[in-house]
Every structure is written in C-alpha cells, then in structure tokens.
C-alpha atoms as an extended CHARMM CRD file, in Angstrom:
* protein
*
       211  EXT
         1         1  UNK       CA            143.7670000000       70.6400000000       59.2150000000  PROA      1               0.0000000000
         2         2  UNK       CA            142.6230000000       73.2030000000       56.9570000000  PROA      2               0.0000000000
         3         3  UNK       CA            139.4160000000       75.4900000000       58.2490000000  PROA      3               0.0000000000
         4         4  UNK       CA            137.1110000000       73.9770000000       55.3770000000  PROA      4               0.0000000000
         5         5  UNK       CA            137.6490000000       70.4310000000       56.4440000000  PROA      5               0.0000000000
         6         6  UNK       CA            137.6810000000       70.6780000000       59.8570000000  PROA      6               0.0000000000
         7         7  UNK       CA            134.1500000000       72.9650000000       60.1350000000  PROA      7               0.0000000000
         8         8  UNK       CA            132.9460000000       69.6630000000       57.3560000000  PROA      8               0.0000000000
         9         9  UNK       CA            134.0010000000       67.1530000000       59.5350000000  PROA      9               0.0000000000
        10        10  UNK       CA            132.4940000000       68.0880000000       62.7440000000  PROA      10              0.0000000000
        11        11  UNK       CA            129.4880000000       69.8540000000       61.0240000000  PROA      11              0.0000000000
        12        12  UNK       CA            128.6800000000       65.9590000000       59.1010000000  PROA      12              0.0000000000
        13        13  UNK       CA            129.9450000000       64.1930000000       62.7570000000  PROA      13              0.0000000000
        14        14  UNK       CA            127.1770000000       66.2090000000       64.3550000000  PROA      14              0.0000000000
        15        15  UNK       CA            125.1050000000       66.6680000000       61.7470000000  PROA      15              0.0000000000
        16        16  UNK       CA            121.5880000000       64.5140000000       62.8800000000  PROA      16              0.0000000000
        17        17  UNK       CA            121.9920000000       64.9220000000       66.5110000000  PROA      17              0.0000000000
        18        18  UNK       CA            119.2080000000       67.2270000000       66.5660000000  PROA      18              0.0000000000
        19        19  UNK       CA            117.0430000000       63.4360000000       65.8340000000  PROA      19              0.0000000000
        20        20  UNK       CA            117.7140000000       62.7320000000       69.3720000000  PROA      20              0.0000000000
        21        21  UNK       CA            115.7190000000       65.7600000000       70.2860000000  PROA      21              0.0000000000
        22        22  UNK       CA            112.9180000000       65.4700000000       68.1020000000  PROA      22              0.0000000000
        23        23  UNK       CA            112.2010000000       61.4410000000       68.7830000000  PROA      23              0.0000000000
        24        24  UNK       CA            112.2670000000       62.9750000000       72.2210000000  PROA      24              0.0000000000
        25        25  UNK       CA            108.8060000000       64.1640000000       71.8760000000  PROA      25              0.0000000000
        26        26  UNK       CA            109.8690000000       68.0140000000       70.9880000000  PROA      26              0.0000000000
        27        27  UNK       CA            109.1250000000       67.7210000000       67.7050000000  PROA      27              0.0000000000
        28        28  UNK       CA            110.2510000000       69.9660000000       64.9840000000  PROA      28              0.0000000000
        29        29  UNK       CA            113.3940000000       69.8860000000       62.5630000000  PROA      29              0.0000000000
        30        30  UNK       CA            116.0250000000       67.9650000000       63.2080000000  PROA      30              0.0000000000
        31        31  UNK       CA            118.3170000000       70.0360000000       61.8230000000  PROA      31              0.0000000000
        32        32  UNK       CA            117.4570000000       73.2260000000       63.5290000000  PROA      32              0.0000000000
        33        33  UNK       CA            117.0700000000       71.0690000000       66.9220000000  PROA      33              0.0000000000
        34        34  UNK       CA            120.6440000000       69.7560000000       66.2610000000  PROA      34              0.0000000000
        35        35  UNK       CA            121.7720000000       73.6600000000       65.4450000000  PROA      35              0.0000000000
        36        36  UNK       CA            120.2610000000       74.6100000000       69.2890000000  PROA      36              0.0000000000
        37        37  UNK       CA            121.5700000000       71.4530000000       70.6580000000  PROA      37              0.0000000000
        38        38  UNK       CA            125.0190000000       72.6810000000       70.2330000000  PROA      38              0.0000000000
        39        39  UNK       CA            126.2570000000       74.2450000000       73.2400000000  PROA      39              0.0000000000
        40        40  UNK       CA            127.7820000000       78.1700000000       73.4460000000  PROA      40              0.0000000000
        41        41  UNK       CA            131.2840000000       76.9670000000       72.2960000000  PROA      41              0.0000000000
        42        42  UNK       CA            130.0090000000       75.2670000000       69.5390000000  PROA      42              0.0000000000
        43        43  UNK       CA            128.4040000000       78.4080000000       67.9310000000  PROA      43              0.0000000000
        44        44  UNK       CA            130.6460000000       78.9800000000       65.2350000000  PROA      44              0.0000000000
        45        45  UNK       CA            128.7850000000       79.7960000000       61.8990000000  PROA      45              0.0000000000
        46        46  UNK       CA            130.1810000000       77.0690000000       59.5010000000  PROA      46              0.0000000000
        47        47  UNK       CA            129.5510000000       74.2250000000       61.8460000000  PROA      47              0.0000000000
        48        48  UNK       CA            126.2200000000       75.4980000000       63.0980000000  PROA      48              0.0000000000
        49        49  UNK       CA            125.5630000000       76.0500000000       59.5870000000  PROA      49              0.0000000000
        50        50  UNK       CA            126.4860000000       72.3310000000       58.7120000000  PROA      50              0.0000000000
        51        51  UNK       CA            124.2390000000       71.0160000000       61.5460000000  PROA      51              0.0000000000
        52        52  UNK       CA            121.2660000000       73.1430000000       60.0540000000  PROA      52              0.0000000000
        53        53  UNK       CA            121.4770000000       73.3910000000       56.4140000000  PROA      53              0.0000000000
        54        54  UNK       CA            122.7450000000       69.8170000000       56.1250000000  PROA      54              0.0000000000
        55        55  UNK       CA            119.4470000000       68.9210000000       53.9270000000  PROA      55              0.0000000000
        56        56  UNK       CA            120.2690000000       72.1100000000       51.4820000000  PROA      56              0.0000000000
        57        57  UNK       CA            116.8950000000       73.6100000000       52.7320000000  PROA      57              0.0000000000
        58        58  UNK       CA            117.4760000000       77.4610000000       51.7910000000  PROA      58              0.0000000000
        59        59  UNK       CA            120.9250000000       76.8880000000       51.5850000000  PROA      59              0.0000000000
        60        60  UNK       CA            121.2370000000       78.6640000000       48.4550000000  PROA      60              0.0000000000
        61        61  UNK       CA            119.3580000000       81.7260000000       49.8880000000  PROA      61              0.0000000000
        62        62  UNK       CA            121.7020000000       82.0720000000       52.8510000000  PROA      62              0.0000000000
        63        63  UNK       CA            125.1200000000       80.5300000000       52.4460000000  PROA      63              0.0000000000
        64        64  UNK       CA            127.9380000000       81.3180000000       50.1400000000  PROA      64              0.0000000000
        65        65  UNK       CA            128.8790000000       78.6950000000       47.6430000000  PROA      65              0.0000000000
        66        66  UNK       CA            132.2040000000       77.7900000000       49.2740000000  PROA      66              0.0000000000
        67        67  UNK       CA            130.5190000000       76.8960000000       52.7240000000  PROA      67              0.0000000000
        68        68  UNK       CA            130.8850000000       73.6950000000       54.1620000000  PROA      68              0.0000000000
        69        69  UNK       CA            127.5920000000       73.2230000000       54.8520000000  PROA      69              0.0000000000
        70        70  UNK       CA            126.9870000000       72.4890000000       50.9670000000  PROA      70              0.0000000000
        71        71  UNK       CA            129.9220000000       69.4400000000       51.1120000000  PROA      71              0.0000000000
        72        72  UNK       CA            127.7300000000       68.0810000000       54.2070000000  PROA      72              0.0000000000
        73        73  UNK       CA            125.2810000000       68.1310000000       52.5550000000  PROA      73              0.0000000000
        74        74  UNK       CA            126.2370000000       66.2230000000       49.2430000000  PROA      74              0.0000000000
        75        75  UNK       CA            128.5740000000       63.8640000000       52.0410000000  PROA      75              0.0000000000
        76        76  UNK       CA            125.0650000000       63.3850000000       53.5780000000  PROA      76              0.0000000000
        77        77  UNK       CA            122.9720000000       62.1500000000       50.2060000000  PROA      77              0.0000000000
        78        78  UNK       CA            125.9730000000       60.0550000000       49.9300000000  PROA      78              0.0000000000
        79        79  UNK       CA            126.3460000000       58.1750000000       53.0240000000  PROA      79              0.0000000000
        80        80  UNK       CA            122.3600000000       57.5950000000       53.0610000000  PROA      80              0.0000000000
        81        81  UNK       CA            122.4670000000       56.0790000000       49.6250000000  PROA      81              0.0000000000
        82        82  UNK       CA            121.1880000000       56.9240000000       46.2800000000  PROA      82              0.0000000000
        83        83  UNK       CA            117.8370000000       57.4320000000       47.6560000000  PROA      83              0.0000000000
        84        84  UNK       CA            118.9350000000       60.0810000000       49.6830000000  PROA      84              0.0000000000
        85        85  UNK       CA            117.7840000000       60.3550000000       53.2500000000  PROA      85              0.0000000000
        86        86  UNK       CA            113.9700000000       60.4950000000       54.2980000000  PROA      86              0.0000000000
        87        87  UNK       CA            112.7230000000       62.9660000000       56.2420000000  PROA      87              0.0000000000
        88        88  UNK       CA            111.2390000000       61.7140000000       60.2680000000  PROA      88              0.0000000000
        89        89  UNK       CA            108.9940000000       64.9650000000       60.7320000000  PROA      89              0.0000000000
        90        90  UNK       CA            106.2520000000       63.9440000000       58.7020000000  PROA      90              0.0000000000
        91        91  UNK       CA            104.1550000000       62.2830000000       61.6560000000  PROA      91              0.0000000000
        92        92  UNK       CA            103.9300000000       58.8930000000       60.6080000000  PROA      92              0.0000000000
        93        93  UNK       CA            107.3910000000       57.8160000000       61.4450000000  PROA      93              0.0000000000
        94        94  UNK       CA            107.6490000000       55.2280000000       64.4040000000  PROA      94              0.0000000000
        95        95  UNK       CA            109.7540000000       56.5780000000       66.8890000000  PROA      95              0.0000000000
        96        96  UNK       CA            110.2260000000       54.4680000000       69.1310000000  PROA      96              0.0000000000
        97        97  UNK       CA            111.8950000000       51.2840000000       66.6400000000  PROA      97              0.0000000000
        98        98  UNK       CA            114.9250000000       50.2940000000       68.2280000000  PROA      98              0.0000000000
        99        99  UNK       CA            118.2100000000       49.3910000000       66.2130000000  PROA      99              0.0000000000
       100       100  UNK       CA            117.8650000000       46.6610000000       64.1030000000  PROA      100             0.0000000000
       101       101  UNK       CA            121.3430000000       44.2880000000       64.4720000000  PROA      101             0.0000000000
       102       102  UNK       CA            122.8250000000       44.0950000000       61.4100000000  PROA      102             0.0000000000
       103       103  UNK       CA            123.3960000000       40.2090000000       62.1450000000  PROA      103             0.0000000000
       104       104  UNK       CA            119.9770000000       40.2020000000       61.7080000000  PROA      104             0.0000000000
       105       105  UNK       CA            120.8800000000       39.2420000000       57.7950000000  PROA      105             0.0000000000
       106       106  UNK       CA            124.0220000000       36.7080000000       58.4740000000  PROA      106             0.0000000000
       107       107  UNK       CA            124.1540000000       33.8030000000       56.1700000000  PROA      107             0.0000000000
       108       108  UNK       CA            120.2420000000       34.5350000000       55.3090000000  PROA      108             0.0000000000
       109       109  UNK       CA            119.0600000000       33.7400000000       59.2560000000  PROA      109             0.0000000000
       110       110  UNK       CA            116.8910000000       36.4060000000       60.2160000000  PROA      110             0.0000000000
       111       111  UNK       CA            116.4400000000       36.0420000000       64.0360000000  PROA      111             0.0000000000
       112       112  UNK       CA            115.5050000000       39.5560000000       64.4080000000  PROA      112             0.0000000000
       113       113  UNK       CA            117.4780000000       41.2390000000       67.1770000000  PROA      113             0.0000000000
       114       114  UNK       CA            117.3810000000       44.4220000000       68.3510000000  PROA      114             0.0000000000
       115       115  UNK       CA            119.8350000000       46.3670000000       71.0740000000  PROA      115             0.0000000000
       116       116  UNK       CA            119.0430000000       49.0430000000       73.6340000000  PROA      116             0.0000000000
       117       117  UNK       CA            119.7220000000       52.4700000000       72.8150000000  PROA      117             0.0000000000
       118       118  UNK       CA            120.4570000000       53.7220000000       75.6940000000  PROA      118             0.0000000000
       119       119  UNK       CA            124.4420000000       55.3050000000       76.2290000000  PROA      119             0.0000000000
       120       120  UNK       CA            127.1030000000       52.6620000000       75.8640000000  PROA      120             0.0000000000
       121       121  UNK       CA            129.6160000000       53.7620000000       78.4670000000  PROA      121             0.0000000000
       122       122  UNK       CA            131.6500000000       51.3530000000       77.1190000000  PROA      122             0.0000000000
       123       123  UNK       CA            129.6460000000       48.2370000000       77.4260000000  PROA      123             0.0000000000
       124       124  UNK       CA            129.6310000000       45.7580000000       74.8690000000  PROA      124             0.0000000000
       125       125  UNK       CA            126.0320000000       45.1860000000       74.9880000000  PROA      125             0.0000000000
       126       126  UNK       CA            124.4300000000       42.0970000000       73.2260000000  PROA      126             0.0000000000
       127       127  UNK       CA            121.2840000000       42.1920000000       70.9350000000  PROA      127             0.0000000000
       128       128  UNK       CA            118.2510000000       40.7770000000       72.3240000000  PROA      128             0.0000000000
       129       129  UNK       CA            115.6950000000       38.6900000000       70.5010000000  PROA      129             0.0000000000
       130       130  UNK       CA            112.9760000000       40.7890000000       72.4050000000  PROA      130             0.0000000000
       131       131  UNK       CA            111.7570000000       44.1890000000       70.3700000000  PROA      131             0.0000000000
       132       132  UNK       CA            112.0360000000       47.0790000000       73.1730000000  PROA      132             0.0000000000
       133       133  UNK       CA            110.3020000000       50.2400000000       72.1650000000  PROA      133             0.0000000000
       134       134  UNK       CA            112.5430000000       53.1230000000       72.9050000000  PROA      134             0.0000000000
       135       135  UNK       CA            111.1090000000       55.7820000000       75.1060000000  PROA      135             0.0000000000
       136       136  UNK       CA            110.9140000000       59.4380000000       74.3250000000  PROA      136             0.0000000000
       137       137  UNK       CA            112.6480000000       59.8270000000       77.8650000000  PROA      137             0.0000000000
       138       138  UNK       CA            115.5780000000       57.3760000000       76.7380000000  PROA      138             0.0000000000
       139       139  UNK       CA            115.8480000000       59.7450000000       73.7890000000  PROA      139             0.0000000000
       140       140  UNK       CA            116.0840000000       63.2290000000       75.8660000000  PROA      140             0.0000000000
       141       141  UNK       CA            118.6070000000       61.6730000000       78.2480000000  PROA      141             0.0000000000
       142       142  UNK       CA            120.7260000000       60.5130000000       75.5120000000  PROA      142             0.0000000000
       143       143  UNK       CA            120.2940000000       64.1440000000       73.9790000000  PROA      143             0.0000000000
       144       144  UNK       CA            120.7840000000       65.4160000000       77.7890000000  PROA      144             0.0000000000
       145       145  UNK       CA            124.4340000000       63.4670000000       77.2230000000  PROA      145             0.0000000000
       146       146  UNK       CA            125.4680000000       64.9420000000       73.9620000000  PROA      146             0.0000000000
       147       147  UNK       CA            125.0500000000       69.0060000000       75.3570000000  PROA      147             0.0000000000
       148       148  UNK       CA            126.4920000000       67.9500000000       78.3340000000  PROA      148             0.0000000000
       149       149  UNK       CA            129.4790000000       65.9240000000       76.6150000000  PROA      149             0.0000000000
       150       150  UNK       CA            130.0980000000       68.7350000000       73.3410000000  PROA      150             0.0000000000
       151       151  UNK       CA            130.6400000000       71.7970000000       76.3790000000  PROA      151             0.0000000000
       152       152  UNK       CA            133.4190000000       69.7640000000       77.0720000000  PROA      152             0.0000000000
       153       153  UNK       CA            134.8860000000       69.3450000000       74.0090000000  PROA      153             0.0000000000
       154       154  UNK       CA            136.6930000000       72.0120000000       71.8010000000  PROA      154             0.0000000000
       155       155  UNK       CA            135.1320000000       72.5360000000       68.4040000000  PROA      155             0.0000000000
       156       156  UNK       CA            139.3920000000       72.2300000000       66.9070000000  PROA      156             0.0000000000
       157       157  UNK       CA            141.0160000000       69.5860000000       65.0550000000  PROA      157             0.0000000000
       158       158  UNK       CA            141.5480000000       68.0970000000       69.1750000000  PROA      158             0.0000000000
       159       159  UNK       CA            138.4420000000       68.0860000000       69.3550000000  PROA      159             0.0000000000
       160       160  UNK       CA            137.7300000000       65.3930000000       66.2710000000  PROA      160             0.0000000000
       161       161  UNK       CA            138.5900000000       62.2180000000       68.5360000000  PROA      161             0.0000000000
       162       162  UNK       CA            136.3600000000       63.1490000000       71.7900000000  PROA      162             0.0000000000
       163       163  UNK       CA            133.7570000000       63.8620000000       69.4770000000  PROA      163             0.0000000000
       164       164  UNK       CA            133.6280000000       60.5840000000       67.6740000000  PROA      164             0.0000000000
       165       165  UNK       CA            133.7790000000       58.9050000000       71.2710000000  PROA      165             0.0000000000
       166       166  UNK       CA            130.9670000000       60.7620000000       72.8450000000  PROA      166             0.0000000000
       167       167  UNK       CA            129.0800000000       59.9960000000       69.2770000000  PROA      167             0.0000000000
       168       168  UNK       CA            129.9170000000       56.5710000000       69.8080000000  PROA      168             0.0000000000
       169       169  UNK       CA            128.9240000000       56.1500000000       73.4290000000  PROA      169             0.0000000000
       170       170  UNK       CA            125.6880000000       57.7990000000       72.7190000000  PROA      170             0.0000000000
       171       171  UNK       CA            125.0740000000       57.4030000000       69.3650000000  PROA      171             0.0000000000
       172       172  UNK       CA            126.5540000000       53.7900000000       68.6530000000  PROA      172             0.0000000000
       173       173  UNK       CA            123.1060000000       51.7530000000       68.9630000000  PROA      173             0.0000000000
       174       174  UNK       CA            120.5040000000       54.7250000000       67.9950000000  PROA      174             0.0000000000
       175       175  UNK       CA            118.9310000000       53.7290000000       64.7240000000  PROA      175             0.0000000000
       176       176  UNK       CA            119.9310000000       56.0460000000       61.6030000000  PROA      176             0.0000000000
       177       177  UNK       CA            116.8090000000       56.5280000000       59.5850000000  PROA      177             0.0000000000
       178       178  UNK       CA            114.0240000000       55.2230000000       60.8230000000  PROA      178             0.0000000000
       179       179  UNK       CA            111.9400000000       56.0490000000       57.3830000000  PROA      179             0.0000000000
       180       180  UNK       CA            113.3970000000       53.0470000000       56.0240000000  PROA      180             0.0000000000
       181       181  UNK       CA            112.1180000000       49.4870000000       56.2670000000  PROA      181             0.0000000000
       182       182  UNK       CA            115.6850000000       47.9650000000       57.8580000000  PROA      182             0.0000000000
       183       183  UNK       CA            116.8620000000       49.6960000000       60.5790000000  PROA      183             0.0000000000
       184       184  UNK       CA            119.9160000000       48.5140000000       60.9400000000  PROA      184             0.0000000000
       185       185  UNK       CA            122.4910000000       51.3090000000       60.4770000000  PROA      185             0.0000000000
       186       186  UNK       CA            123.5090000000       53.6310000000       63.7380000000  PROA      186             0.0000000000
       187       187  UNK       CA            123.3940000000       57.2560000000       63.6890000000  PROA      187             0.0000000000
       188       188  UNK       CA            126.8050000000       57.5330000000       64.2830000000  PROA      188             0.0000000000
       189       189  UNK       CA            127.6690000000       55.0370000000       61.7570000000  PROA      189             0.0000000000
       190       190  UNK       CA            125.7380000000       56.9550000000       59.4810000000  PROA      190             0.0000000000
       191       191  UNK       CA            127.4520000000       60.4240000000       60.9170000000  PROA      191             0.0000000000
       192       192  UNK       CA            130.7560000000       58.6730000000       60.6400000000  PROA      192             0.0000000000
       193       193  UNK       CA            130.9060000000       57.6020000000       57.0240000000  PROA      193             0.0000000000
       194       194  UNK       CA            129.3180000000       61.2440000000       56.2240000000  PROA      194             0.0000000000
       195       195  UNK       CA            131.7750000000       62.7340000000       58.2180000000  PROA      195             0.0000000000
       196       196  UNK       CA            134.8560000000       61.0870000000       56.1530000000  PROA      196             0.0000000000
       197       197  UNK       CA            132.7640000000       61.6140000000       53.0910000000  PROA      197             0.0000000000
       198       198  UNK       CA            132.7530000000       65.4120000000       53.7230000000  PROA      198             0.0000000000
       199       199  UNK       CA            136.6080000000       65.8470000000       54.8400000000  PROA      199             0.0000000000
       200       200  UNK       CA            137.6040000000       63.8760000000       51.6510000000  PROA      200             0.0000000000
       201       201  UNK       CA            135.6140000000       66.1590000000       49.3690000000  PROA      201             0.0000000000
       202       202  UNK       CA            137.1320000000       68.9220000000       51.2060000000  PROA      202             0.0000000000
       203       203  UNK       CA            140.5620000000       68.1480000000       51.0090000000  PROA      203             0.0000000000
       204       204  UNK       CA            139.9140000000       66.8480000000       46.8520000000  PROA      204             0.0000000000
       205       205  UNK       CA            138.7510000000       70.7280000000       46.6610000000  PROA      205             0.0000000000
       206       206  UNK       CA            141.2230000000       72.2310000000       48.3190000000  PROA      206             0.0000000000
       207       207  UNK       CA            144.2800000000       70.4210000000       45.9190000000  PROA      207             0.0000000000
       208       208  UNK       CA            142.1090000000       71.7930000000       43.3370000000  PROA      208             0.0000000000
       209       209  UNK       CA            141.8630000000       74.8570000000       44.2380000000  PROA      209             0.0000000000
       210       210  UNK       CA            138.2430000000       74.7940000000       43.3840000000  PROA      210             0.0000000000
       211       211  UNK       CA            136.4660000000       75.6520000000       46.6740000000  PROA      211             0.0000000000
C-alpha cells in the first residue's frame, strides 16, 4: 500500500475518536483530543495530521498540498453528506443521546429504539425500546479502550484490520453526529465509509499522478 493511502486510511479510520473524549466531559476539539488520544506509536505526522486537521481548520497555513490530511478531509464532507458535518463543541449539543437503530425507519414503523454504547466485545446486542442516556463515564472508558487498544496495534498496512476491529468493538453503537436530528449512523460507520472514501481518492491520485 502506497504511503499516501495508507497514512489516509488510518488518519479517516481514526479520524473522530477524539468525540469520545470530549462527550467525556473534557471538552475541547475533537480533533485535537483525537490527535492526543493517539498513543506514542501512533505519532507519525501524516496520520496525526489527519486526526487533527480533518475539518481543514488551518490546514492551508500548516500542511503541504499533497498531505493526506486534505483527502480526509474532503473523504470526511463526503461521508457526512452534502451538508457537511456539524460541529459538537458549540455547548448546546446533547451528549448523552444514545444511537438511534436504524430499524427505527423499517417499512415506515417508528418504534424508536436505541442500543447501549458501551464496548461490544463481540456481543450482538439488541436495541431497546427504553432511551438510556449515555454517561460521560461510559464515554471515557470507551476512550480508555481505544489508547489502550491503538498501543497495540502498528500504525502499517497490518495494522488496517485490528484497527477496524477495535473501531468496531468500541465504536460500533456510538452515535456519529449528534448535531443532527436522526441519530442513527455509528461513528465507526461513519469512520468506515470515510476511511474507503479517502484510500479511493488516494489511489485515483496516485494513477494520475496528480498528488
């Protein structure tokens, strides 16, 4: 895998985890929390870079134009729709909205489940009719889970797999953006369609020649 579309692909995979962090109570970016929630091994420029200029925020002022951090961020706009992606940090987001189910919509019904966000382990959990508010403390242990699970993971093209597993174990029923009136799209379904978004635009440059 070439260096451009590997630092894209984990950059966009990783890209919001620094939401877990802030609905944790800590407040802040999300972007710059995801940048310190990578661990020591993970410090490599491009895919810090990816993690914190994933919204283009000074981008321009600080990053070449063939970084990856700038097909992140267009992968990003992308997989969030063509309204782009709403900021949480503006105070009068409510945090603590669990996922929606996306059954929720099936056939017009609209029974309104919700599921537990807490780390899958591999359980197929079922949505409850009951709306749980999620805790900031559910939030820092899931965070807690990520920096514990990414120091054992290599940030190489082996790494890819674990890191969509210990997305999906922790990630899998966190709401996306919860700015928007349907919560019913997973941060790391949201990080996973960015994530192919970004390596396909990489490797369309690359046969180009146009990075």
């Amino acid at each position: 895998m070439h260096k451009l579309t590997l630092e894209a692909t984990l950059g966009a995979l990783l890209h919001d985890i620094g939401k877990t962090v802030c609905r944790s109570g800590q407040g802040g970016s999300h972007a710059d929390r995801g940048g310190d929630l990578l661990p020591a091994s993970w410090q490599s420029p491009g895919i810090r870079d990816c993690v914190r200029f994933h919204h283009g925020a000074d981008a321009e002022h600080c990053l070449p134009a063939d970084h990856p951090a700038w097909l992140v961020s267009f992968a990003n706009r992308l997989a969030a729709g063509s309204g782009g992606e709403s900021r949480e940090e503006t105070g009068s987001t409510d945090v603590t909205r669990p996922l929606r189910s996306i059954f929720s919509h099936l056939n017009g019904e609209h029974p309104h489940l919700y599921l537990s966000p807490m780390p899958r382990e591999g359980k197929g959990d079922l949505p409850l009719h009951q709306e749980t508010p999620v805790t900031a403390g559910e939030y820092a242990a899931i965070a807690d889970k990520l920096r514990a699970g990414l120091s054992q993971i290599q940030p190489d093209e082996s790494g890819v797999c674990a890191v969509l597993q210990l997305l999906e174990d922790c990630l899998g029923f966190v709401p996306g953006n919860l700015t928007q009136e349907e919560s019913d799209i997973s941060l790391f379904d949201h990080s996973k369609i960015t994530a192919a978004l970004a390596s396909c635009v990489s490797e369309y440059l690359l046969d180009r020649a146009e990075t």
